Amino acid sequence: MPRTTAGGASPRDVWTRARGFIVAFVVLLAAGLGLAALNSGARHGYLDPRSADPFGSRAVAELLKERGVATRVVTTAEEAADAAGPDTTLLVTDPDRLGETQLRSIRSAIDLSGGRTVLLAPSTLSLPALAPGTRTNGDGDGDSPDANLDPGSACTLPAATTAGRAATGGGHRYTTTTGAAGCYPSAGHPTLLVLPTGIPGGDTVLLGSEDVFLNKNLAAEGNASLALQLLGSRPNLVWYLPSLADGNPDAAGTGEEQDFFDLIPAGWSWALLQLFLAAAVAALWRARRLGPLVTERLPVLVRASEATEGRARLYRKADARDRAATVLRAAARERLAALVGVPPSTAHDPAALVPAVAARLTAGRPPHDPAALLFGAAPTTDAALIALADHLDALEREVRTS
């Protein structure tokens, strides 16, 4: 016989029911591992100088390398500040992502390094800390679809006048109360500002849009020229890509370790929620429906008497008079216990059942001894077995009518 589990199902039945989910899980796992393996090579992320994707910046990094500019990628503000210097350009790809501690580190590098710092699309979240006296003045939604702008007649920055039109629109516009060179105006406000720092030779570049540095836009208009001149003025380039942990304002600078869920991007939380809902729908779809009983039409009808007769023939063929007598007496004891008020747990106890049955018998008509009928020896002949069945029926009728 096949082995069964605690619930009564064999391992084969369990496999038959669960194999669909197991196969689906294996396929999803293999697909995830395959995508992870494919994405672990040249794909790194948005504005990543190692990425050859349309939204990466590997083309700029390769052109700078040909001109002798060494590019170093860092992911924390501390690394970026330590690497800054007079011969270094520090590019911050997402300044709005930084917390207070990170903003202070970058501000310190701006004030003390004497080099160039390029901030891509900073807004009111980071401008007060990184460029005091400067604020945004709307965005470039009203520009042309390609967001290509002219340097403007008031532009005095050689890098902009040499490059000509570039994709600097479509992002932020800036105004400042400090002396600064402004270029590529949109609606009267520049999208590129160059602010001097306290140390001679140092400056800070605010660029309202990062489109200039993307691989897909580099060959258009004067984007390549502007990008190379902004990032290639020093022999070293530090490319700062803020990481998730480094950009969390709540955990920054507290010295507390972040748990696993703090490092999960917000988009993944929605993806996990969708997967949970999909699993719940699949569970409801595959769950067993509990409804009203439905009569099943059997191919063959077997009368109850036939089953009884068949079992009796088996007892007779095996000469199992003892087993037959045991079954008859056990059934009689259970029925009598219910009639005389004996609990089912003590129905097979002579000390509890026999006195209760004897008390219900009619005086002057004593049948056979109840103890001998209900708990006596097994009959040795077929006639004795038939007589036992008759006496048990008579005893039960006597108790019922008493």
Short mmCIF file of N, CA, C and O in Angstrom, two decimals, residues 33 143 163 172 246 249 293 304 318 350 370:
data_model
loop_
_atom_site.label_atom_id
_atom_site.label_comp_id
_atom_site.label_asym_id
_atom_site.label_seq_id
_atom_site.Cartn_x
_atom_site.Cartn_y
_atom_site.Cartn_z
N LEU A 33 16.99 35.03 -11.76
CA LEU A 33 18.45 34.85 -11.76
C LEU A 33 19.04 35.19 -13.12
O LEU A 33 20.13 35.78 -13.21
N ASP A 143 9.60 74.71 -22.55
CA ASP A 143 10.58 74.69 -23.62
C ASP A 143 10.12 73.77 -24.74
O ASP A 143 9.14 73.06 -24.65
N ALA A 163 30.36 75.47 -27.18
CA ALA A 163 29.49 74.33 -27.46
C ALA A 163 28.27 74.72 -28.27
O ALA A 163 27.80 73.96 -29.10
N HIS A 172 15.38 72.49 -14.36
CA HIS A 172 15.22 73.65 -13.49
C HIS A 172 15.85 74.90 -14.12
O HIS A 172 16.81 74.83 -14.88
N ASP A 246 23.32 55.92 1.63
CA ASP A 246 23.95 57.23 1.79
C ASP A 246 22.95 58.36 1.61
O ASP A 246 23.12 59.43 2.16
N PRO A 249 17.87 60.47 4.44
CA PRO A 249 18.04 61.56 5.39
C PRO A 249 17.79 61.14 6.84
O PRO A 249 18.38 61.68 7.75
N LEU A 293 -24.06 19.65 -0.61
CA LEU A 293 -23.77 18.29 -1.05
C LEU A 293 -24.47 18.02 -2.37
O LEU A 293 -25.63 18.41 -2.59
N ALA A 304 -27.44 -2.62 0.85
CA ALA A 304 -26.77 -2.81 2.14
C ALA A 304 -26.82 -4.26 2.59
O ALA A 304 -25.88 -4.78 3.21
N ALA A 318 -14.09 -18.43 7.15
CA ALA A 318 -12.89 -18.47 8.01
C ALA A 318 -13.17 -19.10 9.37
O ALA A 318 -12.27 -19.13 10.22
N PRO A 350 -18.19 -4.31 32.20
CA PRO A 350 -19.26 -5.13 32.81
C PRO A 350 -19.77 -4.53 34.12
O PRO A 350 -20.98 -4.60 34.40
N PRO A 370 -27.65 -11.51 31.70
CA PRO A 370 -27.09 -10.44 30.87
C PRO A 370 -25.57 -10.46 30.81
O PRO A 370 -24.97 -10.16 29.77
#
